[in-house]
Coordinates of C-alpha atoms (C1' of nucleotides) in Angstrom, one line a residue:
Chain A
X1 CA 0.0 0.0 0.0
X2 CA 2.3 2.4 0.8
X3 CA 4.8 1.2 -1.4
X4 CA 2.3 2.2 -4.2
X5 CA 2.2 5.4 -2.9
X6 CA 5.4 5.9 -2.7
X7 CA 5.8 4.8 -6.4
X8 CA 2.6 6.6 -8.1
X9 CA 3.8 9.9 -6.5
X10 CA 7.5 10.4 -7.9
X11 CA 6.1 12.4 -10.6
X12 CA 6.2 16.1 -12.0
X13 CA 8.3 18.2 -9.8
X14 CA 9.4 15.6 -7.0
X15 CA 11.4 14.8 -9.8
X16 CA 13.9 17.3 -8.8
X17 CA 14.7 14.9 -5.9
X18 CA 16.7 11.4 -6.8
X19 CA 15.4 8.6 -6.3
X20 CA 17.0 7.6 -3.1
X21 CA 15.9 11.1 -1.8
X22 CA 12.5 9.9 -2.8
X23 CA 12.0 7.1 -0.6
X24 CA 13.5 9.2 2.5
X25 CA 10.8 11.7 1.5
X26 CA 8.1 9.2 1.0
X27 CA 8.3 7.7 4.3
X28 CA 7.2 10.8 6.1
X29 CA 3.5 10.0 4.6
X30 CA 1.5 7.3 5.9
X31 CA -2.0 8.1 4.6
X32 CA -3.7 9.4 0.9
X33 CA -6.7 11.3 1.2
X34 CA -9.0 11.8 -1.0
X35 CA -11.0 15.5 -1.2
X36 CA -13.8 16.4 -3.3
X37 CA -14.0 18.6 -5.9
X38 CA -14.5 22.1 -4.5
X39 CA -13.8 21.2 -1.1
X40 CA -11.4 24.0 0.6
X41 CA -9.0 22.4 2.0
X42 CA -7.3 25.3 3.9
X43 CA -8.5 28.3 4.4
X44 CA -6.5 31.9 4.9
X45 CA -5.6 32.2 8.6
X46 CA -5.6 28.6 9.3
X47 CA -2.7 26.7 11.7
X48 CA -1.6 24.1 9.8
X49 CA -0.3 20.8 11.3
X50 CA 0.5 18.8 7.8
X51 CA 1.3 19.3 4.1
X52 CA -0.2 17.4 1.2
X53 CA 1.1 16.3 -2.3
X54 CA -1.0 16.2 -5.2
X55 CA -1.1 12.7 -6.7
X56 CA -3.5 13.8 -9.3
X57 CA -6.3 16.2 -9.8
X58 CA -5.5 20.1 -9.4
X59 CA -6.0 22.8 -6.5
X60 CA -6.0 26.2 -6.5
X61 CA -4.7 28.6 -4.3
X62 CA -7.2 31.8 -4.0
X63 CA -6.2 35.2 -2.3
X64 CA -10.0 36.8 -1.4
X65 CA -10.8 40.1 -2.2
X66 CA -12.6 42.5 0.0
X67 CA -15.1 43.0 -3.4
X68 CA -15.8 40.3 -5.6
X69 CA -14.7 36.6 -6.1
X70 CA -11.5 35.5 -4.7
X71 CA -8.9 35.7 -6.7
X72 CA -7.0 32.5 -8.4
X73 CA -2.8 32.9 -8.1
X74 CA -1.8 29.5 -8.0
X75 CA -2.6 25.9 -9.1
X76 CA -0.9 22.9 -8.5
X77 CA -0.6 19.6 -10.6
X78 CA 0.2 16.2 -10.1
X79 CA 3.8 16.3 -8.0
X80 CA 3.3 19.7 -6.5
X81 CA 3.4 19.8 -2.8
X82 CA -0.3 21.9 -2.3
X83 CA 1.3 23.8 0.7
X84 CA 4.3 23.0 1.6
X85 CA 5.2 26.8 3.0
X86 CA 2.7 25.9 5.7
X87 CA 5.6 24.0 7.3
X88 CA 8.0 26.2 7.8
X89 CA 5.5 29.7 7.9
X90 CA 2.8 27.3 10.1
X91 CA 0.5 29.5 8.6
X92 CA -1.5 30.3 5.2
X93 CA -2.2 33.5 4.1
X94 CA -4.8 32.0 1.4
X95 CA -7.2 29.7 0.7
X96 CA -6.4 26.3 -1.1
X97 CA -9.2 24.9 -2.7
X98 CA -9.9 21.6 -4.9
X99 CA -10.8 22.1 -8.2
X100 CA -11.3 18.3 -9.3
X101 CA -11.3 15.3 -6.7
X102 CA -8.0 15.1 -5.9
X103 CA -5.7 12.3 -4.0
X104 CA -3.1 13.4 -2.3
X105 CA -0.3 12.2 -0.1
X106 CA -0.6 13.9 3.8
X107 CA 2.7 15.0 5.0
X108 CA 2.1 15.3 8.9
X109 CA 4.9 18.5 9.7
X110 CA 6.2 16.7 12.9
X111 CA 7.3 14.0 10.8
X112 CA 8.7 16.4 7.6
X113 CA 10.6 17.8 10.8
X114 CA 12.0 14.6 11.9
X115 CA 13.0 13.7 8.4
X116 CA 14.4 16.9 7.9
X117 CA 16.9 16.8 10.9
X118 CA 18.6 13.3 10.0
X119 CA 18.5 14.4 6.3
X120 CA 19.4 17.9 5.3
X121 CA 19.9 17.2 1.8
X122 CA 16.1 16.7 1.6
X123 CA 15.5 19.3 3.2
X124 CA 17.0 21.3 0.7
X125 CA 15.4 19.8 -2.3
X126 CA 12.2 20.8 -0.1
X127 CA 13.0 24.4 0.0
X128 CA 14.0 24.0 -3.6
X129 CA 10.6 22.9 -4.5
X130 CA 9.1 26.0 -2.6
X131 CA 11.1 28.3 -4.3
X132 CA 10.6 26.9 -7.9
X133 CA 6.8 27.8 -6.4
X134 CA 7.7 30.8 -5.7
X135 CA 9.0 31.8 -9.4
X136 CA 5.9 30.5 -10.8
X137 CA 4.3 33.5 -8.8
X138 CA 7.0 35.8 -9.9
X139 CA 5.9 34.5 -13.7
X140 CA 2.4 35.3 -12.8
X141 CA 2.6 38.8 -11.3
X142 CA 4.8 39.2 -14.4
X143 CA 2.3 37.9 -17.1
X144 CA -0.5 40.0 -15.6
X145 CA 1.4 43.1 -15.1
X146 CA 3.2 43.1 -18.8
X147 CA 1.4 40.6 -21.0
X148 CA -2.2 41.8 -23.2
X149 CA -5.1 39.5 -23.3
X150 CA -4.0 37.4 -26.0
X151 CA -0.2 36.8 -24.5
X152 CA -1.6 36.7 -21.2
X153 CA -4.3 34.1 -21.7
X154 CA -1.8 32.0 -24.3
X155 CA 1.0 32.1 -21.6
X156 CA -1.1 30.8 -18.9
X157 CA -2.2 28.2 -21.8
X158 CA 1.4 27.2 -22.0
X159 CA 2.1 27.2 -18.2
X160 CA -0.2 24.4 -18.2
X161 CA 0.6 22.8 -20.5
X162 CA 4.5 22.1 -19.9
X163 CA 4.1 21.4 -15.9
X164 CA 0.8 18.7 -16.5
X165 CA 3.0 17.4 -19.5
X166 CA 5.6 17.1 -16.7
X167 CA 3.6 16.0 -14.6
X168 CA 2.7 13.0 -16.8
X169 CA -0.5 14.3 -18.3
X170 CA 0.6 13.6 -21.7
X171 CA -1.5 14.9 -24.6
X172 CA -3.3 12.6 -26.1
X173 CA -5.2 13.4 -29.5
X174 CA -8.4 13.9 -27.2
X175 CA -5.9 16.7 -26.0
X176 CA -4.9 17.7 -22.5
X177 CA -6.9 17.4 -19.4
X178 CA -7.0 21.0 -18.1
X179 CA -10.3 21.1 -15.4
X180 CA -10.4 24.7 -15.5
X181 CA -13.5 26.7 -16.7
X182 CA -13.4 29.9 -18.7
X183 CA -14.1 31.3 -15.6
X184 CA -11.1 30.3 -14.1
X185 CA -9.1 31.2 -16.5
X186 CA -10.7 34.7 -16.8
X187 CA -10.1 34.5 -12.9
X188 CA -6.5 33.8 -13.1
X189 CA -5.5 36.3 -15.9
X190 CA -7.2 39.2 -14.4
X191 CA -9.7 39.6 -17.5
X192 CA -13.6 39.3 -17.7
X193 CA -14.9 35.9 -18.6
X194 CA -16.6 37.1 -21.9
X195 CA -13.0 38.7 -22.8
X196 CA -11.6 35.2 -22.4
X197 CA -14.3 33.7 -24.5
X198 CA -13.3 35.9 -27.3
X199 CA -9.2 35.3 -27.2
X200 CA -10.2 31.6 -27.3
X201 CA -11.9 32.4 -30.1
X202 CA -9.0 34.0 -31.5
X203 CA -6.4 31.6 -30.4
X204 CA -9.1 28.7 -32.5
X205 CA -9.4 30.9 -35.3
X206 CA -5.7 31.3 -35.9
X207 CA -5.4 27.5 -35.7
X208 CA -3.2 27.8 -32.2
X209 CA -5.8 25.6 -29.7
X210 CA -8.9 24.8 -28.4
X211 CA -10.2 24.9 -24.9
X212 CA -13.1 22.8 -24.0
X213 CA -14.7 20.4 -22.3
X214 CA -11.9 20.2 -19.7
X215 CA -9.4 19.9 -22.1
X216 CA -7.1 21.9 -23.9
X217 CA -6.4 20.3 -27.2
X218 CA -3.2 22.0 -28.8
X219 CA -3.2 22.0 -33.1
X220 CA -0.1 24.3 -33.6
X221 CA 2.3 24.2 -30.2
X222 CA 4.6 26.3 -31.8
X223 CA 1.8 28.9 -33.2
X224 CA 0.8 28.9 -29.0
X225 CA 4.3 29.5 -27.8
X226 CA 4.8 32.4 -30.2
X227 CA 1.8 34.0 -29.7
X228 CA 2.6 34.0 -25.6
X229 CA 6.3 34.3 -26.2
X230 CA 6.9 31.4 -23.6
X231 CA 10.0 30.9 -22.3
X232 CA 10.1 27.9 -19.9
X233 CA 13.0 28.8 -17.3
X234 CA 11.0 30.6 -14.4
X235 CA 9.7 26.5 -14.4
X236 CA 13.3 25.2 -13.0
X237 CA 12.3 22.1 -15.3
X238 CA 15.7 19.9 -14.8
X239 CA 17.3 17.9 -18.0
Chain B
X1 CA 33.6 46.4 12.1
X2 CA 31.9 42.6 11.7
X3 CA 30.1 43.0 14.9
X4 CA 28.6 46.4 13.9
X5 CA 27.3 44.5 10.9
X6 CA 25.9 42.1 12.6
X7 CA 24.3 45.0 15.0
X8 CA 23.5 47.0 12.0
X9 CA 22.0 44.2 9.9
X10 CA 19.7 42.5 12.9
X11 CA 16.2 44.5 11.0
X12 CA 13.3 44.3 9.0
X13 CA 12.8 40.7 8.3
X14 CA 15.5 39.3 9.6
X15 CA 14.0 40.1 12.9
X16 CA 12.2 37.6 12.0
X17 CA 15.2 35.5 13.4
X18 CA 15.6 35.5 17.2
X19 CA 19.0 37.3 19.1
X20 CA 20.9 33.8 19.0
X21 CA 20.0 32.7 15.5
X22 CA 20.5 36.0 14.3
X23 CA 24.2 35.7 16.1
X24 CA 25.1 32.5 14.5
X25 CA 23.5 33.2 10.9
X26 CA 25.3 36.7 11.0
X27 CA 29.0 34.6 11.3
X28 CA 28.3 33.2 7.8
X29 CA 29.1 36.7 6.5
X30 CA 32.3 38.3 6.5
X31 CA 32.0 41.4 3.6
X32 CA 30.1 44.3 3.2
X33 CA 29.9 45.6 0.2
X34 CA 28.8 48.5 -1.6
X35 CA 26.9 48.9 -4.9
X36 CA 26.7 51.5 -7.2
X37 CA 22.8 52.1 -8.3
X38 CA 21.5 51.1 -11.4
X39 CA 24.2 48.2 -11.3
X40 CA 23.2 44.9 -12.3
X41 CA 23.5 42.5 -9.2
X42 CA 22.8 39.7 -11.0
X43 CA 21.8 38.4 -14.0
X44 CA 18.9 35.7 -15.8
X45 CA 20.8 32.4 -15.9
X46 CA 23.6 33.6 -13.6
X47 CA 25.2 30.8 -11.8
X48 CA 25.4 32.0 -8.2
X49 CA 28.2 31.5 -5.5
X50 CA 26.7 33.8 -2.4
X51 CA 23.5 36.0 -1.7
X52 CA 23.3 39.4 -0.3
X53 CA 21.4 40.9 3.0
X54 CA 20.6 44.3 2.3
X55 CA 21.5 46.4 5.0
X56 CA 20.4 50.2 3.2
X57 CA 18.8 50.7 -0.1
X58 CA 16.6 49.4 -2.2
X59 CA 17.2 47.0 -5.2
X60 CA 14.6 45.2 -7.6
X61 CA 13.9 42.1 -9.3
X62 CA 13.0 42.2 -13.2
X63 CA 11.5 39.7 -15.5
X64 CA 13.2 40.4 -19.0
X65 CA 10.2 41.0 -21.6
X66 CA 10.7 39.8 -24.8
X67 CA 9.4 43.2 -25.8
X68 CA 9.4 46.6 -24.1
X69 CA 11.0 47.1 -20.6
X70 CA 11.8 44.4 -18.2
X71 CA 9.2 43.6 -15.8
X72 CA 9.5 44.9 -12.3
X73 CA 8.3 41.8 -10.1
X74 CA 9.9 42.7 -6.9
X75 CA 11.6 45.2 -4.5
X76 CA 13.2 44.3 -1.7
X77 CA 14.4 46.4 0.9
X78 CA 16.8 46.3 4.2
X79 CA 16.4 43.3 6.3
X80 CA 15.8 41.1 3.0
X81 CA 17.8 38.8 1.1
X82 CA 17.9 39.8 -2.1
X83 CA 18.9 36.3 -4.0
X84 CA 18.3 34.3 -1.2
X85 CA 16.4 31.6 -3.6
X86 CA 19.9 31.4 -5.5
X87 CA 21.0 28.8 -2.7
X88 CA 18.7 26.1 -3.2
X89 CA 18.2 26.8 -6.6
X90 CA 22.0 27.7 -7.7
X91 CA 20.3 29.9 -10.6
X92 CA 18.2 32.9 -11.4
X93 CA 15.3 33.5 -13.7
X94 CA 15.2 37.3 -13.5
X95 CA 18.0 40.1 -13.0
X96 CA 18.5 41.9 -10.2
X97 CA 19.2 45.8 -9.9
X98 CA 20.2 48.2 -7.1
X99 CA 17.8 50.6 -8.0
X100 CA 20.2 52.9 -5.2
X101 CA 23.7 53.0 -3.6
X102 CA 23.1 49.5 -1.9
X103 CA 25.1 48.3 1.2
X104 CA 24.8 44.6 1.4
X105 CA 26.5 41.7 3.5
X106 CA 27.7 39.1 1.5
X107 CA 26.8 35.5 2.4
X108 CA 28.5 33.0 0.4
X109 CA 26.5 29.7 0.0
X110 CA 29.5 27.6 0.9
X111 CA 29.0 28.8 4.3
X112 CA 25.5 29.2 4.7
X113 CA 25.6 25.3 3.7
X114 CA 27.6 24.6 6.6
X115 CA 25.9 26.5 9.0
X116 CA 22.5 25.0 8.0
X117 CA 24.1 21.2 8.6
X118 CA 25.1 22.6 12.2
X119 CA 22.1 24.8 13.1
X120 CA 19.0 23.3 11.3
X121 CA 16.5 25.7 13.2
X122 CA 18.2 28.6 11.5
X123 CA 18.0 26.7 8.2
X124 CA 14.0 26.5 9.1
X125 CA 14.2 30.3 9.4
X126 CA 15.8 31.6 6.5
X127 CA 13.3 28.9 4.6
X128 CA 10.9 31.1 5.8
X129 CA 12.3 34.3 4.9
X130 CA 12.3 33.5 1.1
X131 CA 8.4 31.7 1.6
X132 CA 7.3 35.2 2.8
X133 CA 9.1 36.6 -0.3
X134 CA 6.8 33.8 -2.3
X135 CA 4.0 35.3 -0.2
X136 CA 4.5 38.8 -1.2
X137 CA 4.7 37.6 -5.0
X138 CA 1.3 36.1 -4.5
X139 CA 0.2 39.3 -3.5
X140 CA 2.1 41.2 -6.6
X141 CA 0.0 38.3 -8.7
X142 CA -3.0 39.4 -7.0
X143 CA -2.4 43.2 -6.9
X144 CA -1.9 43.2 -11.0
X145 CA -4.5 40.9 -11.8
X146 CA -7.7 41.5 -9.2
X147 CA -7.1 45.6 -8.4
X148 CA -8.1 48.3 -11.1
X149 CA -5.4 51.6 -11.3
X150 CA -6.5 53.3 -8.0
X151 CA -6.5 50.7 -5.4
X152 CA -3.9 48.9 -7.6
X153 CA -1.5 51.8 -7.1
X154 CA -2.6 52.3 -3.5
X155 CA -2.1 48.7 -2.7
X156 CA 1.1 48.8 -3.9
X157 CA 2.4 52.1 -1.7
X158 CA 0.5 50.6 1.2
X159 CA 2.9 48.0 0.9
X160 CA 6.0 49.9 0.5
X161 CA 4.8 52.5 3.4
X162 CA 4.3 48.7 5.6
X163 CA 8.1 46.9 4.6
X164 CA 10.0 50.4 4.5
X165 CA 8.9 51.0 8.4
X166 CA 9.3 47.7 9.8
X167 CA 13.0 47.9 8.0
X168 CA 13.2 50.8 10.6
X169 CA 13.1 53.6 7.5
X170 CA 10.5 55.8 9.9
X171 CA 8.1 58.4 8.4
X172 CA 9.6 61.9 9.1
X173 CA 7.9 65.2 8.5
X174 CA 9.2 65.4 5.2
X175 CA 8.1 61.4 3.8
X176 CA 8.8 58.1 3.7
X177 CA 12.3 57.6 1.6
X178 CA 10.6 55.8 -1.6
X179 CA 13.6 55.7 -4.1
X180 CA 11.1 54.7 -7.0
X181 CA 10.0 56.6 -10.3
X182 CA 6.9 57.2 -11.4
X183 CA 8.0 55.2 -14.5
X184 CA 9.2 52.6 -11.9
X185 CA 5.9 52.6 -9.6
X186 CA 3.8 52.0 -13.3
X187 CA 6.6 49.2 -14.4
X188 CA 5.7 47.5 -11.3
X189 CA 1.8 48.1 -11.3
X190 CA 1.7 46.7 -15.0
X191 CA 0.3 50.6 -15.7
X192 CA 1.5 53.3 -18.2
X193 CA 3.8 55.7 -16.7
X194 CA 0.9 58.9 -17.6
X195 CA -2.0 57.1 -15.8
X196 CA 0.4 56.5 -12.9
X197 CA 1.0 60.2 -12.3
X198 CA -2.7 60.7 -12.9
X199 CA -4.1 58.3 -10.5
X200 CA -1.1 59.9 -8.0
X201 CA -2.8 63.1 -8.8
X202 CA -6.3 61.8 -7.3
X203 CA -4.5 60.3 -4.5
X204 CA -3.0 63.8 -3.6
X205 CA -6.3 65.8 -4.0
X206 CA -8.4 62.9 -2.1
X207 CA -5.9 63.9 0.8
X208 CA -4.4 60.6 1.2
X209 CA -0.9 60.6 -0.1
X210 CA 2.2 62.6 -2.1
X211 CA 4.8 61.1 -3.9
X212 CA 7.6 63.0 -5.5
X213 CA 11.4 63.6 -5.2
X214 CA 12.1 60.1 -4.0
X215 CA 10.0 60.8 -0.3
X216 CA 6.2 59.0 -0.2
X217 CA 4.5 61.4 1.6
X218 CA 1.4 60.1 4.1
X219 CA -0.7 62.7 4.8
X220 CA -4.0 60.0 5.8
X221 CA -2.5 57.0 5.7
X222 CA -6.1 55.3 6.9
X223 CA -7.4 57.0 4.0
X224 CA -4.9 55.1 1.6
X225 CA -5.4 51.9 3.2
X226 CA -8.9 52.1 2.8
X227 CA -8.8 53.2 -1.0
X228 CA -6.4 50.0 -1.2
X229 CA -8.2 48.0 1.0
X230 CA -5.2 46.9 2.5
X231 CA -4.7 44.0 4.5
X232 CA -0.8 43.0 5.4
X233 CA -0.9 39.7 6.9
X234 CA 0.7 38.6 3.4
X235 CA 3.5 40.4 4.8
X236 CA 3.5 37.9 7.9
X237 CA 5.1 40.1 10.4
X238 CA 5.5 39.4 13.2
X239 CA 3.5 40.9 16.3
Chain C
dC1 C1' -38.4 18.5 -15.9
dG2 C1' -36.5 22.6 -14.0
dA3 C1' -32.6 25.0 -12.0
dA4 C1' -28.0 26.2 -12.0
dC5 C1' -24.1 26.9 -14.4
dG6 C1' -20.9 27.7 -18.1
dT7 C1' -20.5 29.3 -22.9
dT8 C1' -21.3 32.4 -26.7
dT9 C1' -22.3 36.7 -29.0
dG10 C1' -23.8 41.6 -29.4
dA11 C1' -23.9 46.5 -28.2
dG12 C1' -22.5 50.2 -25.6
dA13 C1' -19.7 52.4 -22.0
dT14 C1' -15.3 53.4 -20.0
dG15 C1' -10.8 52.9 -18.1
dA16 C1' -6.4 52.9 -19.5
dC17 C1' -3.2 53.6 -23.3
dT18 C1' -0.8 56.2 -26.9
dC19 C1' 0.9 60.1 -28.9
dA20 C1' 2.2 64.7 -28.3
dA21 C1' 3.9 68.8 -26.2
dG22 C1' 5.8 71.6 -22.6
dC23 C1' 8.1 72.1 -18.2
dG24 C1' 11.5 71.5 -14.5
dT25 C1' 15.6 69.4 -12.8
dT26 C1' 20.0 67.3 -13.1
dG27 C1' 24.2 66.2 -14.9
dT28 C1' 27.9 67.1 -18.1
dG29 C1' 31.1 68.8 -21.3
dG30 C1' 32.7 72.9 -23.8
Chain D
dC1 C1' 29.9 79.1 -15.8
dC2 C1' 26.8 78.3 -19.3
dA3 C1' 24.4 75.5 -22.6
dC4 C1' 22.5 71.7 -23.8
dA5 C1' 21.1 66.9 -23.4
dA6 C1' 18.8 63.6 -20.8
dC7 C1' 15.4 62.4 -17.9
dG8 C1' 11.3 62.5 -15.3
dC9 C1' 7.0 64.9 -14.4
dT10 C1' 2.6 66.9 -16.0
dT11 C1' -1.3 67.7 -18.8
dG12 C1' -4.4 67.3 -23.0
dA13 C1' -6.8 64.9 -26.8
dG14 C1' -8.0 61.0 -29.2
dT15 C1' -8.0 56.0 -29.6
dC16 C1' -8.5 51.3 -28.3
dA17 C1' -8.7 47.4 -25.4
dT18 C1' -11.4 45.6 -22.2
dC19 C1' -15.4 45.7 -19.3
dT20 C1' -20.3 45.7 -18.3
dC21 C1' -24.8 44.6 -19.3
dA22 C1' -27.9 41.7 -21.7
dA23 C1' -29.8 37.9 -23.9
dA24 C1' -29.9 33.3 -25.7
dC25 C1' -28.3 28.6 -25.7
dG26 C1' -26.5 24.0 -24.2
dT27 C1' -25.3 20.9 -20.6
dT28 C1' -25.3 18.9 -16.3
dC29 C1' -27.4 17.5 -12.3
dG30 C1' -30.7 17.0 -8.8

DNA sequence: CGAACGTTTGAGATGACTCAAGCGTTGTGG
DNA sequence: CCACAACGCTTGAGTCATCTCAAACGTTCG
């Protein structure tokens, strides 16, 4: 049982650790939970006691706003630890929220501190995986600070798809699974929902992609890239 | 001279740290140096040996753009690490930019590594000292995606006003010292450089704030936290 | 079957941008 | 010491991107 766990979840960005790191890691979890969709699993304010690890499905992490709907600045894929800075912080300043049932690996924080004391080279690759966090949110206050709607929306398009490609969500010719609605998106980018539904149009018209049904099926990768003018690095991807 | 750093450096968020941690992290640093502003720190892709405290100044973080001006994604000011992140992660995605004469304390990473194996509770801290930078980046996500110009612009001097007096830079009679351009404050707000000094004009005649010849004048500040409908606990101070 | 929700499209309003010009200050070289 | 160049600030006028409001449609789910 947990041996499967331990196996299913070396995926996406625990990939930064070895292998042998890994299984140090791994044995600081003892449980998978599963959460349904929309549940909230932490909410802004909260005292957090554990840390959990996306096996698959995708949360978002939601900052509210004093007027209107929370705002979306984070999601994390298959392989990203959800909240992970509740460890050392103890404390959220945001909601996390599910946005599809999700499993996920439960890291109690007594035992990520045990671990970390007899093993400091995971605990770097720890802080490593915060901080590769942490330059995704650079990326986004970046992309909606410089980027128009059309680069905006294409580079969040992009985002997604190279980290759920790395986390093993390959594209299949059904496309990508990306459970997000327009209003998510239109929620994430900082633009009006009916705006978004008019880029889409525009990336479909010009042959880039189509977003859909929970998936994002890709027709010109390269078209998609352009258009948002993606560079990869801010991802830390290793190879 | 090294324990005047040490006494000079113990402030802002490094106060964070207790006496005794602050004592031992301090050791790990044995050079002050000074830099000239507008000097580039560090650059995109830079393979990094140390990271800097700043101790006075103010320097930025930029996202190149691969059209127009780089993207200002971050300011940090004394009491923060600039590069911290460039220890786990050995590499940069973005430059880094005294935006004024900077005096900074040098840490190189081959000694912070060995004072993290000796002294794992410091390690913990300064873990958390770059997650409440990834906090603040959240925010800037937030800021530029959720706020429109007025309370975007307000949110943004809230925050400065917030960070620049906890790093013990006090409000005199005359202002706050804000070494930031117009052209700087609308690089950062993801806002023309005109609307900026127009929506600084409202924020003058509503009574709430000046800003001009490098001092952020607060005349209300509830006033301006109000119109930004601010709420710092992103900043995670403690108190 | 009906309610709720997400998508799609249109039309009009507006916030923010761009372009343009003038002004003040600072720094520099003749 | 002056002159000029560079830079940042300020304001105006017109344009454009994006938002808001509105309505219709399809799908899902209870």
């Amino acid at each position: 049982m947990e041996s499967r766990t331990a196996l299913r979840a070396h995926i996406g960005m625990t990939r930064r650790l070895s292998q042998s790191d890994w299984s140090i890691l791994s044995q600081a979890s003892h449980e998978v939970r599963t959460v349904r969709r929309d549940t909230v699993i932490s909410r802004r304010g909260d005292t957090l006691g554990e840390s959990i690890l996306i096996l698959s499905g995708m949360v978002g992490r939601y900052i509210p706003a004093t007027s209107g709907a929370p705002h979306l600045v984070a999601v994390e894929v298959p392989g990203d630890f959800a909240d992970l800075h509740a460890f050392p912080l103890k404390q959220l300043d945001h909601d996390v929220t599910a946005r599809t049932d999700v499993e996920a690996a439960i890291f109690p924080h007594e035992d990520l501190a045990e671990l970390i004391a007899r093993h400091p080279g995971v605990a770097r690759q720890l802080w490593a995986l915060t901080l590769v966090d942490a330059s995704i949110h650079r990326h986004w206050a970046f992309r909606n600070g410089a980027l128009r709607s059309l680069a905006r929306l294409a580079d969040l398009l992009c985002e997604l798809d190279t980290r759920l490609q790395y986390a093993g969500l390959r594209a299949s010719p059904k496309g990508l699974p990306v459970p997000l609605t327009q209003i998510d998106l239109a929620n994430a980018c900082g633009m009006s929902a009916e705006h978004v539904n008019r880029v889409l149009r525009d990336l479909r018209e010009d042959g880039c992609c189509t977003f859909g049904g929970g998936f994002l099926n890709i027709h010109d990768r390269q078209k998609l890239y352009a258009v948002a003018q993606f560079n990869p690095s801010y991802l830390y991807l290793p190879d």
